[in-house]
XYZ file of C-alpha atoms in Angstrom:
411
model
C 0.000 0.000 0.000
C 2.817 2.410 0.953
C 4.650 1.645 -2.296
C 1.526 2.515 -4.272
C 1.205 5.835 -2.416
C 4.898 6.596 -2.999
C 4.475 5.806 -6.724
C 1.450 8.094 -7.018
C 3.292 10.882 -5.158
C 6.265 10.521 -7.498
C 3.900 10.631 -10.520
C 2.213 13.822 -9.314
C 5.603 15.382 -8.484
C 6.970 14.653 -11.969
C 3.715 15.757 -13.630
C 3.699 18.984 -11.599
C 7.304 19.783 -12.475
C 6.581 19.092 -16.162
C 3.481 21.302 -16.126
C 5.401 24.055 -14.321
C 8.221 23.805 -16.876
C 5.718 23.950 -19.747
C 3.934 26.900 -18.169
C 7.239 28.698 -17.640
C 8.213 28.015 -21.258
C 4.892 29.390 -22.517
C 5.213 32.467 -20.301
C 8.766 33.130 -21.510
C 7.594 32.790 -25.115
C 4.716 35.198 -24.470
C 7.082 37.674 -22.813
C 9.430 37.481 -25.831
C 6.500 38.093 -28.182
C 5.355 41.078 -26.109
C 8.797 42.649 -25.994
C 9.443 44.879 -29.020
C 12.178 43.629 -31.311
C 15.172 45.886 -31.709
C 15.078 48.188 -34.699
C 18.045 47.615 -37.025
C 18.882 50.077 -39.804
C 19.758 48.887 -43.285
C 23.414 49.886 -42.840
C 23.711 47.872 -39.625
C 22.658 44.677 -41.425
C 26.068 44.227 -43.049
C 25.539 40.492 -43.550
C 22.839 41.316 -46.111
C 24.951 43.497 -48.401
C 28.689 43.012 -47.818
C 28.804 39.927 -50.096
C 27.058 41.998 -52.788
C 29.827 44.624 -52.667
C 32.644 42.129 -53.143
C 34.677 42.755 -56.290
C 32.731 45.936 -57.172
C 33.905 49.535 -57.445
C 31.671 51.406 -55.011
C 30.563 55.042 -54.767
C 28.667 56.282 -51.706
C 26.310 59.223 -51.212
C 27.054 60.038 -47.594
C 26.998 62.582 -44.782
C 27.595 62.336 -40.992
C 24.382 60.274 -40.537
C 25.869 57.522 -42.715
C 26.909 55.188 -39.910
C 27.281 51.539 -38.963
C 26.862 51.475 -35.203
C 28.771 54.569 -34.093
C 31.303 54.605 -36.930
C 30.958 56.225 -40.349
C 29.902 53.712 -43.008
C 32.676 54.793 -45.401
C 35.353 54.281 -42.739
C 33.843 50.913 -41.784
C 33.542 49.610 -45.346
C 37.103 50.599 -46.207
C 38.358 48.778 -43.096
C 36.401 45.714 -44.276
C 38.184 45.764 -47.621
C 35.404 47.280 -49.721
C 36.706 49.175 -52.758
C 35.225 52.671 -52.324
C 36.415 54.729 -55.280
C 34.601 57.976 -54.442
C 32.107 59.661 -52.149
C 29.381 62.146 -53.089
C 28.398 64.795 -50.547
C 24.983 66.572 -50.292
C 24.121 69.929 -48.659
C 26.336 70.517 -45.579
C 29.003 68.243 -47.115
C 30.221 64.670 -46.650
C 31.492 65.295 -43.110
C 28.760 67.870 -42.372
C 30.921 70.943 -41.886
C 29.112 73.404 -44.200
C 26.253 75.702 -43.191
C 22.769 75.555 -44.705
C 22.725 76.878 -48.273
C 26.527 77.289 -48.456
C 28.083 75.855 -51.623
C 30.447 72.949 -50.993
C 33.650 72.279 -52.973
C 35.127 68.977 -54.152
C 37.951 67.698 -51.962
C 39.945 64.663 -50.915
C 38.752 63.255 -47.594
C 41.631 63.743 -45.114
C 40.664 60.653 -43.095
C 40.559 58.129 -45.964
C 42.123 59.807 -49.003
C 38.954 59.046 -51.004
C 37.902 61.741 -53.538
C 34.769 63.616 -52.414
C 32.557 65.116 -55.126
C 30.133 67.791 -53.997
C 26.538 67.698 -55.160
C 25.887 71.051 -53.507
C 28.120 73.231 -55.641
C 28.160 73.757 -59.418
C 26.326 70.461 -59.997
C 23.436 68.606 -58.378
C 23.942 65.133 -59.838
C 26.890 62.890 -60.747
C 28.097 63.174 -64.344
C 28.776 60.318 -66.749
C 32.489 60.850 -66.071
C 31.888 60.698 -62.293
C 30.264 57.281 -62.678
C 32.595 55.872 -65.342
C 34.645 53.868 -62.833
C 31.694 52.960 -60.565
C 29.893 49.584 -60.565
C 27.435 50.284 -57.747
C 26.173 53.401 -55.975
C 25.169 53.312 -52.289
C 22.684 55.834 -50.874
C 22.656 56.086 -47.091
C 21.676 59.378 -45.475
C 19.097 60.129 -42.805
C 15.972 61.976 -43.929
C 13.374 63.636 -41.675
C 10.261 63.159 -43.802
C 9.579 66.690 -45.093
C 9.150 68.022 -48.625
C 11.381 71.034 -47.968
C 14.256 68.951 -46.552
C 16.583 68.658 -49.534
C 17.757 65.046 -49.203
C 14.834 63.643 -51.220
C 15.941 65.989 -54.014
C 19.445 64.539 -53.767
C 17.898 61.065 -53.951
C 16.128 61.910 -57.207
C 19.308 63.372 -58.738
C 21.281 60.242 -57.796
C 18.522 58.014 -59.222
C 18.495 60.023 -62.428
C 22.275 59.744 -62.867
C 22.211 56.006 -62.134
C 19.352 55.439 -64.583
C 21.074 57.440 -67.337
C 24.320 55.529 -66.879
C 22.866 52.061 -66.237
C 24.154 51.868 -62.650
C 22.342 50.097 -59.834
C 21.495 52.025 -56.644
C 21.720 50.229 -53.300
C 19.661 52.004 -50.635
C 20.472 51.257 -47.006
C 17.188 52.379 -45.513
C 16.696 54.306 -42.271
C 13.575 55.137 -40.226
C 11.684 58.373 -40.754
C 11.469 60.109 -37.336
C 8.303 61.837 -38.598
C 7.001 58.680 -40.253
C 3.722 58.919 -38.334
C 2.876 62.211 -40.055
C 1.299 62.559 -43.510
C -0.006 66.117 -43.688
C 0.053 69.473 -45.436
C -1.046 70.916 -48.765
C 0.079 69.110 -51.915
C 2.734 71.143 -53.729
C 1.285 73.241 -56.550
C 3.938 72.543 -59.182
C 4.072 76.186 -60.257
C 5.915 76.665 -56.934
C 8.395 73.896 -57.707
C 11.832 74.798 -56.332
C 14.838 73.454 -54.475
C 12.651 73.178 -51.366
C 9.817 71.418 -53.183
C 10.291 69.266 -56.268
C 7.434 66.770 -56.061
C 3.604 66.942 -55.824
C 3.556 65.702 -52.229
C 2.418 67.161 -48.873
C 4.772 68.900 -46.439
C 5.161 65.706 -44.380
C 5.295 62.725 -46.759
C 5.366 59.861 -44.220
C 7.905 57.681 -46.059
C 11.424 56.377 -45.642
C 14.054 57.133 -48.259
C 13.654 53.673 -49.847
C 9.877 54.010 -49.990
C 10.242 57.457 -51.558
C 12.665 56.046 -54.132
C 10.017 53.497 -55.122
C 7.499 56.348 -55.443
C 9.870 58.325 -57.692
C 10.191 55.294 -59.977
C 6.531 54.319 -59.829
C 5.144 57.797 -60.457
C 7.536 58.476 -63.335
C 9.088 61.527 -61.674
C 12.513 61.085 -63.257
C 13.084 62.926 -66.566
C 11.798 61.072 -69.617
C 10.108 58.523 -67.296
C 13.454 56.916 -66.587
C 13.542 54.101 -64.032
C 16.418 53.527 -61.651
C 17.398 49.951 -60.798
C 17.058 49.689 -57.020
C 18.300 47.229 -54.431
C 16.968 47.930 -50.936
C 18.099 46.783 -47.501
C 15.042 47.410 -45.342
C 15.028 48.554 -41.718
C 14.312 45.518 -39.548
C 11.435 45.609 -37.035
C 10.206 49.062 -38.068
C 6.772 50.617 -38.544
C 5.791 54.187 -39.408
C 4.226 54.960 -36.025
C 7.420 54.113 -34.145
C 9.096 56.849 -32.160
C 12.711 56.930 -33.347
C 15.467 59.052 -31.821
C 18.178 59.859 -34.331
C 21.685 58.858 -33.191
C 23.315 61.661 -35.223
C 21.864 65.121 -36.057
C 20.787 65.020 -39.734
C 22.057 68.578 -40.337
C 23.628 71.403 -38.279
C 20.333 73.183 -37.571
C 18.376 70.037 -36.750
C 20.570 69.289 -33.775
C 18.021 67.965 -31.248
C 15.204 65.433 -31.357
C 12.790 68.244 -30.415
C 13.834 70.299 -33.451
C 13.386 67.274 -35.740
C 9.872 66.605 -34.470
C 8.839 70.277 -34.638
C 10.420 70.810 -38.060
C 7.332 69.993 -40.222
C 5.520 72.844 -38.422
C 8.261 75.347 -37.594
C 10.134 75.285 -40.913
C 7.237 77.293 -42.355
C 8.565 80.198 -40.278
C 11.525 80.435 -42.673
C 9.053 82.312 -44.876
C 8.093 85.046 -42.375
C 9.741 87.983 -40.582
C 10.423 85.972 -37.420
C 13.635 84.315 -36.382
C 13.020 80.587 -35.937
C 16.061 79.860 -33.811
C 18.807 80.209 -36.409
C 21.694 81.921 -34.670
C 21.007 79.968 -31.479
C 21.931 76.432 -30.424
C 18.252 75.463 -30.439
C 16.988 76.207 -33.982
C 13.413 75.362 -35.035
C 12.323 75.272 -31.377
C 11.983 79.024 -30.686
C 10.161 81.718 -32.667
C 10.400 85.460 -32.213
C 10.910 89.030 -33.394
C 12.087 92.314 -31.818
C 8.666 93.727 -32.791
C 6.907 91.339 -30.398
C 8.412 92.976 -27.310
C 5.663 93.511 -24.768
C 3.555 90.742 -26.339
C 5.647 87.834 -25.007
C 7.881 87.420 -21.959
C 10.203 84.812 -23.480
C 13.134 86.218 -25.456
C 16.340 85.101 -27.179
C 19.073 86.868 -29.157
C 20.320 85.355 -32.441
C 24.064 85.677 -33.032
C 26.461 84.573 -35.754
C 27.375 80.897 -35.295
C 29.865 79.541 -37.872
C 28.662 76.271 -39.396
C 25.076 76.908 -38.299
C 24.020 80.474 -39.174
C 26.530 83.176 -40.028
C 24.007 85.986 -40.625
C 20.681 85.008 -39.023
C 17.559 87.137 -39.266
C 17.485 89.802 -36.493
C 21.125 89.106 -35.627
C 22.220 90.591 -32.278
C 18.672 91.822 -31.576
C 16.526 90.544 -28.709
C 13.587 88.604 -30.124
C 10.362 87.924 -28.222
C 7.965 85.081 -28.892
C 7.359 81.375 -28.309
C 9.629 78.846 -26.600
C 8.743 75.352 -27.863
C 11.736 73.520 -26.430
C 9.556 71.767 -23.867
C 6.459 71.437 -26.023
C 4.954 67.955 -25.649
C 5.604 66.257 -28.973
C 2.992 63.631 -28.075
C 0.393 66.304 -28.840
C 1.554 66.306 -32.462
C 1.651 62.505 -32.527
C -1.937 62.354 -31.221
C -3.383 64.848 -33.694
C -1.215 63.663 -36.632
C -1.358 67.235 -37.923
C 1.076 70.024 -38.670
C 0.526 72.786 -36.097
C -0.767 75.876 -37.922
C -1.950 77.541 -34.705
C 1.530 78.953 -33.971
C 1.553 80.754 -37.322
C -1.953 82.091 -36.719
C -1.076 83.281 -33.200
C 2.164 85.042 -34.111
C 0.631 86.714 -37.158
C -2.212 88.017 -34.964
C 0.315 89.354 -32.437
C 2.603 90.946 -35.045
C 2.176 94.756 -34.993
C 3.007 95.512 -38.647
C 1.218 92.786 -40.585
C 2.303 94.187 -43.958
C 5.853 93.117 -43.108
C 5.089 89.621 -41.793
C 5.514 87.908 -45.193
C 7.529 90.689 -46.905
C 10.771 89.146 -48.197
C 12.211 92.512 -49.289
C 13.236 93.146 -45.663
C 15.951 90.470 -45.598
C 17.625 87.901 -47.800
C 17.375 85.590 -44.786
C 13.627 85.243 -45.376
C 12.368 82.463 -47.621
C 9.314 82.345 -49.879
C 6.277 81.254 -47.868
C 4.470 80.109 -51.027
C 7.323 77.754 -51.929
C 7.589 76.473 -48.351
C 3.859 75.828 -47.995
C 3.640 74.679 -51.606
C 0.660 76.908 -52.305
C -0.255 80.617 -52.340
C -3.441 79.807 -50.451
C -1.763 79.255 -47.059
C -0.450 82.824 -46.829
C -3.859 84.255 -47.765
C -5.561 82.020 -45.186
C -3.311 83.317 -42.386
C -3.907 86.935 -43.450
C -7.675 86.334 -43.599
C -7.711 84.788 -40.116
C -9.059 81.430 -41.277
C -9.422 78.814 -38.538
C -7.090 75.857 -38.287
C -10.003 73.591 -39.236
C -10.642 75.642 -42.398
C -6.949 75.514 -43.335
C -6.801 71.740 -42.843
C -9.993 71.288 -44.876
C -8.449 73.186 -47.802
C -5.752 70.516 -48.100
C -8.365 68.074 -49.344
C -9.009 66.176 -51.524
C -5.333 66.305 -52.541
C -4.034 64.955 -49.239
C -6.380 61.954 -49.227
C -5.478 61.131 -52.844
C -1.793 61.250 -51.930
C -2.336 58.872 -48.998
C -3.964 56.338 -51.321
C -1.144 56.659 -53.861
C 1.485 56.368 -51.099
C 0.224 52.943 -50.009
C 1.525 51.359 -53.232
C 5.115 52.091 -52.265
C 5.217 51.314 -48.552
C 7.704 48.753 -47.262
C 6.542 48.963 -43.645
C 3.183 48.959 -41.833
């Protein structure tokens, strides 16, 4: 009898341990599934493209955001034996030392000895001669998801040159920090310029690789050319993800706050307010000397080499809005560009005839080109509500969203 009891006890003990082990295994699996997988950029997935580079003469479109881990991609690839024959540099230059809008010269990179050809000087795209000794072009720079940020223009110029010269373009994709946002008026093509080349909204909601597919698919290259693309996708990414950039994408987008505010505050480049250029916190403060007495917050723009040598209202105390601590989650919730700041500051501005008047300073941009339409300026002057302004962006915005879906690589 005792032996039977001992046998049953042993059975229940073993069964209990097995069930506990199974339960623990299931729980661990559930926990793993609940934990978000680590985002991995295209460049960081070297195992997916290093074999493809073997034996090829490589050119790279690069800037300081072009990194593997914490090291520049060009430096890393050279150390791995990749034959990089030249580098192309966009606005601000390959190593990011030039100010916004300043022409960049060709040079030899001091760190590697590789020739650097500027695409922000006399030319905007590689020539046939530039590509004559190139087998494959790599594009790897960080974008911020806005029509007026010039890197999508650089992308189109590179695609055009590759298509004309039968060269393949390898895109090492990166997340769009403003990927959650698809908003703004569609560019009226009569306002096409260097800060707006495509019929898209202010915030396009795409990664560089997705946008490249749109350029091909929509026939936006001259003569309907198509560029042969090879894409290394970002692993474990979706458009709604919050993504903090490891390297500032340009000198005046030097904080995560500035990057997230940029779709809204860059519009202030087209008005008589300083938007933080000449400070170490650009695109996060807005002000003018004429708003003294209207706002308590103030800042004084000064000349900062490499960021802003001659900012609007230089050495004058400017009064206005401090958005450095603005809760970005408010923008993420609404999924809208904030037009209320423009409405508020226009209403507070004492001499409204000067608010959009570019004749006052060559540091002011064209609001129609920035907004992509003449209507936005007239709406602000007329005191239209934010709801009325948003409504005027339809049906173009909804049509764009439908078209965009064809080219998405991520949810």
